[in-house]
Short mmCIF file of C-alpha atoms and ligand atoms in Angstrom, two decimals:
data_model
loop_
_atom_site.label_atom_id
_atom_site.label_comp_id
_atom_site.label_asym_id
_atom_site.label_seq_id
_atom_site.Cartn_x
_atom_site.Cartn_y
_atom_site.Cartn_z
CA MET W 88 14.12 -7.15 19.66
CA PRO W 89 11.81 -5.13 17.30
CA LYS W 90 9.08 -3.08 18.44
CA PRO W 91 5.66 -4.49 17.56
CA ILE W 92 4.96 -1.94 14.99
CA THR W 93 8.11 -2.87 13.05
CA ASP W 94 7.19 -6.73 13.34
CA LEU W 95 3.79 -5.45 11.93
CA ILE W 96 5.30 -4.00 8.86
CA HIS W 97 8.19 -6.73 8.38
CA HIS W 98 5.71 -9.58 9.11
CA PRO W 99 6.77 -13.24 8.30
CA TYR W 100 4.19 -13.29 5.45
CA THR W 101 5.47 -15.60 2.68
CA PRO W 102 4.36 -14.10 -0.80
CA PRO W 103 3.92 -16.30 -3.85
CA PRO W 104 7.34 -17.26 -5.25
CA ASN W 105 9.13 -14.17 -7.00
CA PHE W 106 6.46 -11.66 -5.79
CA GLY W 107 7.57 -9.89 -2.95
CA ALA W 108 5.80 -6.59 -2.64
CA PRO W 109 4.97 -4.14 0.00
CA GLN W 110 1.39 -5.45 0.43
CA PRO W 111 0.34 -9.15 0.82
CA GLY W 112 -1.74 -11.18 -1.79
CA VAL W 113 -5.41 -10.81 -1.71
CA TYR W 114 -7.32 -14.16 -2.19
CA LYS W 115 -11.16 -14.41 -2.24
CA ALA W 116 -13.05 -17.82 -2.28
CA SER W 117 -16.02 -19.42 -0.84
CA THR W 118 -14.97 -22.81 -2.47
CA VAL W 119 -11.64 -24.17 -1.97
CA PHE W 120 -10.66 -27.20 -4.19
CA PHE W 121 -8.96 -30.26 -2.78
CA ARG W 122 -6.58 -32.48 -4.58
CA ASP W 123 -8.33 -35.50 -3.90
CA VAL W 124 -10.95 -37.16 -1.36
CA ASP W 125 -8.22 -38.19 1.06
CA ALA W 126 -6.96 -34.64 1.08
CA MET W 127 -10.52 -33.21 1.48
CA ARG W 128 -11.03 -35.69 4.51
CA ALA W 129 -7.85 -34.82 6.22
CA ARG W 130 -8.16 -31.12 6.16
CA ASP W 131 -8.62 -29.57 9.67
CA TRP W 132 -10.57 -26.09 9.93
CA LYS W 133 -9.47 -25.56 13.39
CA THR W 134 -5.67 -25.15 12.47
CA LYS W 135 -4.26 -22.83 9.79
CA GLN W 136 -2.45 -25.85 8.32
CA GLY W 137 -4.69 -25.84 5.22
CA TYR W 138 -7.77 -24.47 3.71
CA THR W 139 -11.27 -26.15 3.75
CA TYR W 140 -13.86 -23.12 2.94
CA GLY W 141 -13.90 -19.55 2.49
CA LEU W 142 -15.70 -19.05 5.93
CA HIS W 143 -12.86 -20.81 7.79
CA GLY W 144 -10.17 -18.44 6.37
CA THR W 145 -8.11 -17.60 3.43
CA PRO W 146 -4.45 -16.69 3.08
CA THR W 147 -5.56 -13.15 3.33
CA THR W 148 -7.73 -13.51 6.31
CA PHE W 149 -4.96 -15.55 8.02
CA THR W 150 -2.31 -12.88 7.28
CA LEU W 151 -4.64 -10.13 8.79
CA GLU W 152 -5.24 -12.39 11.83
CA GLU W 153 -1.69 -13.07 12.51
CA ARG W 154 -0.63 -9.38 12.09
CA LEU W 155 -3.46 -8.38 14.54
CA ALA W 156 -1.84 -11.10 16.99
CA THR W 157 1.40 -9.40 16.55
CA LEU W 158 -0.19 -5.72 17.36
CA GLU W 159 -1.96 -7.01 20.53
CA GLY W 160 0.87 -9.56 21.66
CA ALA W 161 -1.64 -12.40 21.20
CA THR W 162 -1.00 -15.90 19.89
CA GLY W 163 -4.31 -16.37 18.21
CA CYS W 164 -6.89 -14.06 16.77
CA LEU W 165 -10.28 -14.18 14.93
CA LEU W 166 -12.00 -12.12 12.69
CA VAL W 167 -15.65 -10.94 12.80
CA PRO W 168 -17.96 -8.43 10.73
CA SER W 169 -17.86 -5.90 13.48
CA GLY W 170 -16.75 -4.89 16.87
CA LEU W 171 -19.90 -5.58 18.39
CA ALA W 172 -19.70 -8.94 16.79
CA SER W 173 -16.63 -9.62 18.57
CA ILE W 174 -18.27 -8.65 21.75
CA ALA W 175 -21.37 -11.18 20.91
CA LEU W 176 -18.87 -14.12 19.70
CA VAL W 177 -17.27 -13.98 23.16
CA SER W 178 -20.63 -13.84 25.03
CA PHE W 179 -21.99 -16.89 22.86
CA ALA W 180 -18.63 -18.69 23.23
CA LEU W 181 -17.80 -18.47 26.88
CA LEU W 182 -21.19 -18.33 28.61
CA LYS W 183 -23.97 -21.01 28.99
CA GLN W 184 -27.39 -21.05 30.74
CA GLY W 185 -26.90 -20.48 34.75
CA ASP W 186 -23.60 -18.68 34.23
CA GLU W 187 -23.44 -14.83 35.33
CA VAL W 188 -21.45 -11.98 33.46
CA LEU W 189 -20.29 -8.90 35.07
CA ILE W 190 -19.98 -5.78 32.78
CA PRO W 191 -18.65 -2.15 33.97
CA ASP W 192 -21.59 0.17 34.04
CA ASN W 193 -19.78 2.55 31.83
CA ALA W 194 -18.89 -0.03 29.14
CA TYR W 195 -19.79 0.41 25.38
CA GLY W 196 -23.59 0.40 25.65
CA PRO W 197 -24.60 -2.34 23.12
CA ASN W 198 -22.35 -4.72 25.23
CA LYS W 199 -24.80 -4.03 28.07
CA ALA W 200 -27.88 -4.37 25.75
CA LEU W 201 -26.61 -7.82 24.50
CA ALA W 202 -26.68 -8.82 28.21
CA GLN W 203 -30.16 -7.54 29.04
CA GLY W 204 -31.59 -9.01 25.65
CA GLU W 205 -30.06 -12.16 24.27
CA LEU W 206 -28.11 -13.25 27.06
CA ALA W 207 -30.92 -12.93 29.44
CA ASN W 208 -33.41 -14.99 27.05
CA PHE W 209 -30.76 -17.92 27.04
CA GLY W 210 -30.88 -17.82 30.79
CA ILE W 211 -27.64 -16.00 31.46
CA THR W 212 -27.80 -13.31 34.17
CA HIS W 213 -25.58 -10.17 34.37
CA ARG W 214 -24.65 -7.42 36.80
CA PHE W 215 -23.11 -4.12 36.17
CA TYR W 216 -20.40 -2.93 38.28
CA ASP W 217 -18.40 0.19 38.97
CA ALA W 218 -15.35 -0.17 37.12
CA MET W 219 -13.79 2.78 39.16
CA ASN W 220 -14.18 0.61 42.65
CA PRO W 221 -12.36 -2.69 42.41
CA ASP W 222 -14.19 -3.49 45.80
CA ASP W 223 -17.69 -3.42 44.17
CA LEU W 224 -16.24 -5.92 41.41
CA ALA W 225 -15.11 -8.02 44.30
CA ALA W 226 -18.32 -7.92 45.92
CA LYS W 227 -20.31 -9.05 42.72
CA LEU W 228 -18.23 -11.98 41.87
CA SER W 229 -19.93 -15.31 42.86
CA ASP W 230 -19.56 -18.79 41.93
CA ARG W 231 -21.71 -18.22 38.98
CA THR W 232 -19.59 -15.57 37.46
CA LYS W 233 -17.84 -17.03 34.18
CA LEU W 234 -16.95 -13.80 32.48
CA VAL W 235 -15.81 -10.50 33.54
CA TRP W 236 -15.75 -7.58 31.00
CA LEU W 237 -13.05 -4.74 31.36
CA GLU W 238 -13.04 -1.51 29.39
CA ALA W 239 -10.44 1.28 29.33
CA ALA W 240 -11.17 4.00 29.11
CA GLY W 241 -14.65 3.86 29.89
CA SER W 242 -17.07 4.43 26.87
CA VAL W 243 -17.98 8.06 26.65
CA THR W 244 -17.30 9.03 30.21
CA MET W 245 -13.62 8.04 29.75
CA GLU W 246 -12.74 6.96 33.33
CA PHE W 247 -9.68 5.00 33.32
CA PRO W 248 -10.17 1.95 35.53
CA ASP W 249 -7.16 0.20 37.56
CA LEU W 250 -7.14 -3.00 35.07
CA PRO W 251 -4.33 -4.91 36.78
CA ALA W 252 -6.46 -4.80 40.09
CA LEU W 253 -9.67 -5.69 38.38
CA ALA W 254 -7.96 -8.55 36.55
CA SER W 255 -6.17 -9.85 39.34
CA LEU W 256 -9.34 -10.26 41.46
CA CYS W 257 -10.87 -12.31 38.61
CA ARG W 258 -7.52 -14.31 38.17
CA ALA W 259 -7.49 -15.26 41.81
CA ARG W 260 -10.90 -16.86 41.29
CA GLY W 261 -10.12 -18.48 38.01
CA ILE W 262 -12.65 -16.28 36.12
CA VAL W 263 -12.20 -15.39 32.48
CA THR W 264 -11.42 -11.52 31.94
CA VAL W 265 -12.35 -9.91 28.48
CA LEU W 266 -10.98 -6.51 27.53
CA ASP W 267 -12.57 -4.23 25.15
CA ASN W 268 -9.20 -2.76 24.10
CA THR W 269 -10.58 -0.71 21.15
CA TRP W 270 -9.46 2.62 22.82
CA GLY W 271 -5.84 1.03 23.58
CA ALA W 272 -5.75 -0.33 20.09
CA GLY W 273 -2.58 -2.60 21.30
CA LEU W 274 -0.65 0.68 21.54
CA ALA W 275 -1.23 2.39 24.52
CA PHE W 276 -0.59 -0.83 26.53
CA ARG W 277 -0.04 -4.42 26.25
CA PRO W 278 -3.21 -6.29 27.33
CA PHE W 279 -1.74 -9.58 27.82
CA ASP W 280 0.85 -9.01 30.20
CA PHE W 281 -0.04 -5.16 31.33
CA ASN W 282 3.63 -3.85 30.18
CA GLY W 283 5.77 -6.75 31.53
CA THR W 284 4.02 -7.68 34.80
CA GLY W 285 3.29 -10.99 33.22
CA GLN W 286 -0.51 -10.68 34.39
CA GLY W 287 -2.87 -9.39 31.75
CA VAL W 288 -6.34 -10.25 30.53
CA ASP W 289 -7.38 -13.62 29.04
CA VAL W 290 -9.05 -12.08 25.95
CA SER W 291 -8.98 -8.94 23.95
CA VAL W 292 -11.65 -7.75 21.69
CA HIS W 293 -11.03 -5.03 19.19
CA ALA W 294 -13.28 -3.04 17.01
CA LEU W 295 -10.92 -2.82 14.02
CA THR W 296 -13.58 -0.21 12.76
CA LYS W 297 -11.74 2.65 14.68
CA TYR W 298 -8.05 2.90 14.41
CA PRO W 299 -6.91 -0.09 12.70
CA SER W 300 -9.13 0.98 9.84
CA GLY W 301 -8.42 4.46 10.41
CA GLY W 302 -10.83 5.52 7.37
CA GLY W 303 -14.26 5.52 8.77
CA ASP W 304 -15.25 3.15 6.05
CA VAL W 305 -14.74 -0.38 7.22
CA LEU W 306 -16.81 -2.32 9.93
CA MET W 307 -14.78 -5.44 11.42
CA GLY W 308 -13.67 -6.84 14.72
CA SER W 309 -11.07 -9.24 16.20
CA VAL W 310 -11.04 -11.48 19.29
CA ALA W 311 -7.43 -12.17 20.50
CA THR W 312 -6.06 -14.40 23.34
CA CYS W 313 -2.93 -16.19 24.23
CA ASP W 314 -4.82 -19.22 25.60
CA GLU W 315 -5.10 -22.19 23.29
CA ARG W 316 -8.16 -23.49 25.12
CA LEU W 317 -10.05 -20.29 24.89
CA HIS W 318 -9.16 -19.66 21.20
CA GLY W 319 -10.48 -23.14 20.38
CA ALA W 320 -13.76 -22.54 22.12
CA LEU W 321 -14.05 -19.12 20.50
CA LYS W 322 -13.01 -20.51 17.17
CA LEU W 323 -15.68 -23.31 17.41
CA THR W 324 -18.38 -20.74 18.12
CA HIS W 325 -17.30 -18.60 15.23
CA MET W 326 -17.36 -21.46 12.78
CA ARG W 327 -20.97 -22.41 14.06
CA MET W 328 -22.29 -18.97 13.87
CA GLY W 329 -21.03 -18.48 10.38
CA TYR W 330 -19.12 -15.37 11.05
CA GLY W 331 -17.08 -14.29 7.88
CA VAL W 332 -15.54 -11.09 6.81
CA GLY W 333 -15.50 -9.52 3.18
CA VAL W 334 -12.00 -9.76 1.48
CA GLY W 335 -12.24 -5.98 0.27
CA ASP W 336 -12.21 -4.93 4.00
CA VAL W 337 -9.49 -7.33 5.09
CA GLU W 338 -7.46 -5.72 2.11
CA THR W 339 -8.18 -2.12 3.37
CA LEU W 340 -7.23 -3.23 6.91
CA LEU W 341 -3.92 -4.45 5.79
CA ARG W 342 -3.39 -1.23 3.92
CA SER W 343 -4.16 0.58 6.86
CA LEU W 344 -2.19 -1.16 9.58
CA PRO W 345 1.25 -0.36 9.09
CA SER W 346 0.35 3.48 9.79
CA ILE W 347 -1.58 2.75 12.86
CA GLU W 348 1.18 3.87 15.20
CA LEU W 349 1.58 6.96 13.32
CA ARG W 350 -2.06 7.92 13.19
CA TYR W 351 -2.85 6.94 16.80
CA ALA W 352 -0.15 9.24 17.97
CA ALA W 353 -1.38 12.18 15.85
CA HIS W 354 -4.82 11.65 17.08
CA ASP W 355 -3.61 11.69 20.57
CA ARG W 356 -1.34 14.83 20.35
CA SER W 357 -4.37 16.78 18.58
CA ALA W 358 -6.89 15.36 21.42
CA ARG W 359 -4.64 16.33 24.27
CA LYS W 360 -3.97 20.06 22.79
CA LEU W 361 -7.93 20.64 22.37
CA ALA W 362 -8.72 18.62 25.71
CA ASP W 363 -6.31 21.10 27.68
CA TRP W 364 -7.56 24.01 25.88
CA LEU W 365 -11.02 23.30 26.84
CA GLU W 366 -10.06 22.78 30.23
CA GLY W 367 -9.48 26.46 30.60
CA ARG W 368 -12.87 27.65 28.89
CA GLU W 369 -15.51 28.97 31.53
CA GLU W 370 -18.42 27.14 29.64
CA ILE W 371 -16.90 23.81 30.53
CA ALA W 372 -17.25 22.10 33.87
CA GLN W 373 -15.06 19.11 33.54
CA VAL W 374 -13.05 17.58 30.86
CA LEU W 375 -12.68 13.88 30.60
CA HIS W 376 -9.56 12.78 29.29
CA PRO W 377 -7.41 10.08 30.97
CA ALA W 378 -4.11 11.94 30.26
CA LEU W 379 -5.41 15.06 32.04
CA PRO W 380 -4.37 15.16 35.84
CA ASN W 381 -8.16 16.12 36.82
CA SER W 382 -9.68 13.40 35.02
CA PRO W 383 -11.06 10.19 36.84
CA GLY W 384 -8.62 7.43 36.73
CA HIS W 385 -5.73 9.50 35.60
CA ALA W 386 -3.41 7.82 38.19
CA ASN W 387 -4.38 4.28 36.60
CA TRP W 388 -3.57 5.62 33.23
CA LEU W 389 -0.35 6.97 34.25
CA ARG W 390 0.64 3.47 35.58
CA LEU W 391 -0.51 1.69 32.59
CA CYS W 392 -0.08 3.92 29.85
CA GLY W 393 2.97 6.27 31.27
CA ALA W 394 5.84 4.32 29.27
CA THR W 395 4.10 4.89 25.85
CA ASP W 396 2.40 8.26 27.12
CA LEU W 397 -0.29 7.25 24.81
CA ALA W 398 -4.10 7.89 25.03
CA ALA W 399 -6.06 7.63 21.78
CA GLY W 400 -8.14 10.58 20.38
CA LEU W 401 -11.01 10.54 22.15
CA PHE W 402 -12.29 12.74 24.98
CA SER W 403 -15.33 14.20 26.51
CA VAL W 404 -16.45 17.45 28.00
CA VAL W 405 -19.46 18.21 30.45
CA PHE W 406 -20.80 21.68 29.89
CA ASP W 407 -21.56 23.88 32.69
CA GLU W 408 -25.09 23.36 34.04
CA ARG W 409 -26.24 26.82 33.19
CA PHE W 410 -26.16 25.44 29.60
CA SER W 411 -29.43 23.61 28.56
CA SER W 412 -28.94 20.62 26.50
CA ASP W 413 -31.01 22.33 23.88
CA GLN W 414 -27.86 24.98 24.05
CA VAL W 415 -25.45 22.40 23.79
CA ASP W 416 -27.18 20.69 20.93
CA ARG W 417 -26.87 23.95 19.18
CA PHE W 418 -23.31 23.99 20.09
CA CYS W 419 -22.83 20.67 18.28
CA ASN W 420 -24.76 21.79 15.32
CA GLY W 421 -22.74 24.80 15.23
CA LEU W 422 -19.66 23.13 14.61
CA SER W 423 -18.47 22.62 10.89
CA LEU W 424 -14.94 20.76 10.83
CA PHE W 425 -16.40 18.56 13.60
CA LYS W 426 -19.39 16.15 11.94
CA LEU W 427 -22.19 14.72 14.01
CA GLY W 428 -21.53 10.94 13.69
CA TYR W 429 -20.88 7.93 15.77
CA SER W 430 -17.67 5.92 15.72
CA TRP W 431 -14.25 7.04 16.04
CA GLY W 432 -10.56 6.45 14.77
CA GLY W 433 -11.16 8.15 11.24
CA PRO W 434 -9.44 11.27 9.59
CA ILE W 435 -12.66 13.43 10.22
CA SER W 436 -13.40 14.66 13.66
CA LEU W 437 -16.72 13.84 15.33
CA VAL W 438 -18.98 14.94 17.85
CA VAL W 439 -21.99 13.44 19.79
CA PRO W 440 -23.89 14.75 22.67
CA TYR W 441 -24.89 12.41 25.02
CA ASP W 442 -27.37 11.87 27.93
CA ILE W 443 -25.35 10.04 30.66
CA GLY W 444 -28.61 9.52 32.79
CA LEU W 445 -30.10 7.36 30.37
CA MET W 446 -26.94 5.14 29.89
CA ARG W 447 -26.35 4.23 33.60
CA ASP W 448 -27.56 1.74 36.07
CA PRO W 449 -28.96 3.96 38.70
CA GLY W 450 -27.95 1.34 41.43
CA VAL W 451 -24.24 1.11 40.44
CA ALA W 452 -22.62 4.69 40.89
CA THR W 453 -23.90 8.10 40.89
CA TRP W 454 -22.96 10.16 37.93
CA PRO W 455 -21.75 13.40 39.49
CA HIS W 456 -22.55 16.04 36.70
CA LYS W 457 -25.39 17.91 36.05
CA GLY W 458 -24.33 19.55 32.72
CA THR W 459 -24.72 18.02 29.12
CA LEU W 460 -21.77 15.71 28.13
CA VAL W 461 -20.42 15.83 24.53
CA ARG W 462 -17.79 13.20 23.19
CA PHE W 463 -15.31 14.17 20.56
CA SER W 464 -13.38 12.06 18.55
CA ILE W 465 -10.37 14.09 17.15
CA GLY W 466 -9.40 13.27 13.51
CA LEU W 467 -6.39 14.36 11.45
CA GLU W 468 -7.07 17.99 10.66
CA ASP W 469 -4.95 20.73 11.69
CA VAL W 470 -5.31 21.03 15.47
CA GLU W 471 -5.71 24.76 15.15
CA ASP W 472 -8.42 24.59 12.57
CA LEU W 473 -10.21 22.17 14.89
CA ARG W 474 -9.64 24.80 17.89
CA GLY W 475 -10.81 27.81 15.71
CA ASP W 476 -14.21 25.56 14.85
CA LEU W 477 -14.73 24.87 18.72
CA GLU W 478 -14.15 28.50 19.48
CA GLN W 479 -16.62 29.88 17.18
CA ALA W 480 -19.27 27.41 18.18
CA LEU W 481 -18.54 28.14 21.79
CA SER W 482 -18.96 31.64 21.19
CA THR W 483 -22.62 31.15 19.94
CA LEU W 484 -23.62 30.13 23.41
C1 PLP S 178 -15.70 0.63 22.84
C2 PLP S 178 -16.05 0.18 21.54
N1 PLP S 178 -16.32 -1.21 21.34
C3 PLP S 178 -16.82 -1.73 20.22
C4 PLP S 178 -17.56 -0.91 19.42
C5 PLP S 178 -18.36 -1.60 18.43
O1 PLP S 178 -17.46 -1.40 17.27
P1 PLP S 178 -18.30 -1.76 15.65
O2 PLP S 178 -19.03 -0.33 15.67
O3 PLP S 178 -17.53 -2.16 14.67
O4 PLP S 178 -19.49 -2.67 15.92
C6 PLP S 178 -17.46 0.31 19.57
C7 PLP S 178 -18.05 1.35 18.63
O5 PLP S 178 -18.47 2.40 18.74
C8 PLP S 178 -16.95 0.88 20.49
O6 PLP S 178 -16.96 2.26 20.92
#
């Protein structure tokens, strides 16, 4: 059977007659015409049997949805205007007043903020759990828990949880699991069957902004699932909330997707070399990169991603506590190839200093480090040039 990346490139898209070409056609429309009133009344926006209105899909958005489903091993996929919008769509579609949602304390921050803000306003409660401690999740599950978020690796701090253990706790109680799969990108591991175990998550959200785009120039998100009932619920809310995506961005993503595996592997190779090198530097107290044996959750990463040996292009370092946060800011300012900027997955390497104390719930788990944390997203530059840049900035400390 071909690998997903081959299926992604040789995708069963049907071009207009006599117009086979490497890229699919690009169609844009708000209005879609119907042959007659009967056809207008008969069209159903819920399936892909026909087109009703631009917001409900065009041949171009349907093609991207199908390719992303191929990438992640899903049967249904929806596009939204950003990765954060995909998180919001899941929450609004699958939660209602009186429900509780559980979110890892090291999750992507705006997911937690949405729970503390809008979801709380709608009467939906939340609890944060320690993703590295399945017992903590087990203790927090209740009859009101209707959704559990998972994220691997953890945002910024890069701990790799035991995803199969967390997911099976929820499955045993019939609770829906949603994975923020932006880091794994459908490449490091298979989210819906955890590499052939047949036991995966129920829903996967993906910030296409990162590796699928690969350019640092597109914002988009997706929500994928193998569960028809969940897909139907998500699609209904997607329609009601008026989520649409620009066809220019869809075209860019269709152009980028065929090279995602090559780019992901290249980001990963360089990130690992630099993380390894930084581990040997005396200025650094801890390197947080799931493929490094000293990093939290390395054994979990090995079990889930050992077969692909993939680990994205992100890692963080904790500086030795003798360096003040001002000094670490100066280190970041002193880099020249690394740019200061959020997001990740693009060709240009990025750096961001974080204050983890402000990001964690003090009641969940104690952050064990005193030094300042800096997160790197490794781009596609020559790795020795990047190492040289890190070295010169470290020398100013
Ligand atoms: C893990 C993760 N999920 C989701 C998002 C949100 O993506 P977007 O920037 O497209 O809203 C981000 C963005 O940084 C992220 O890091």
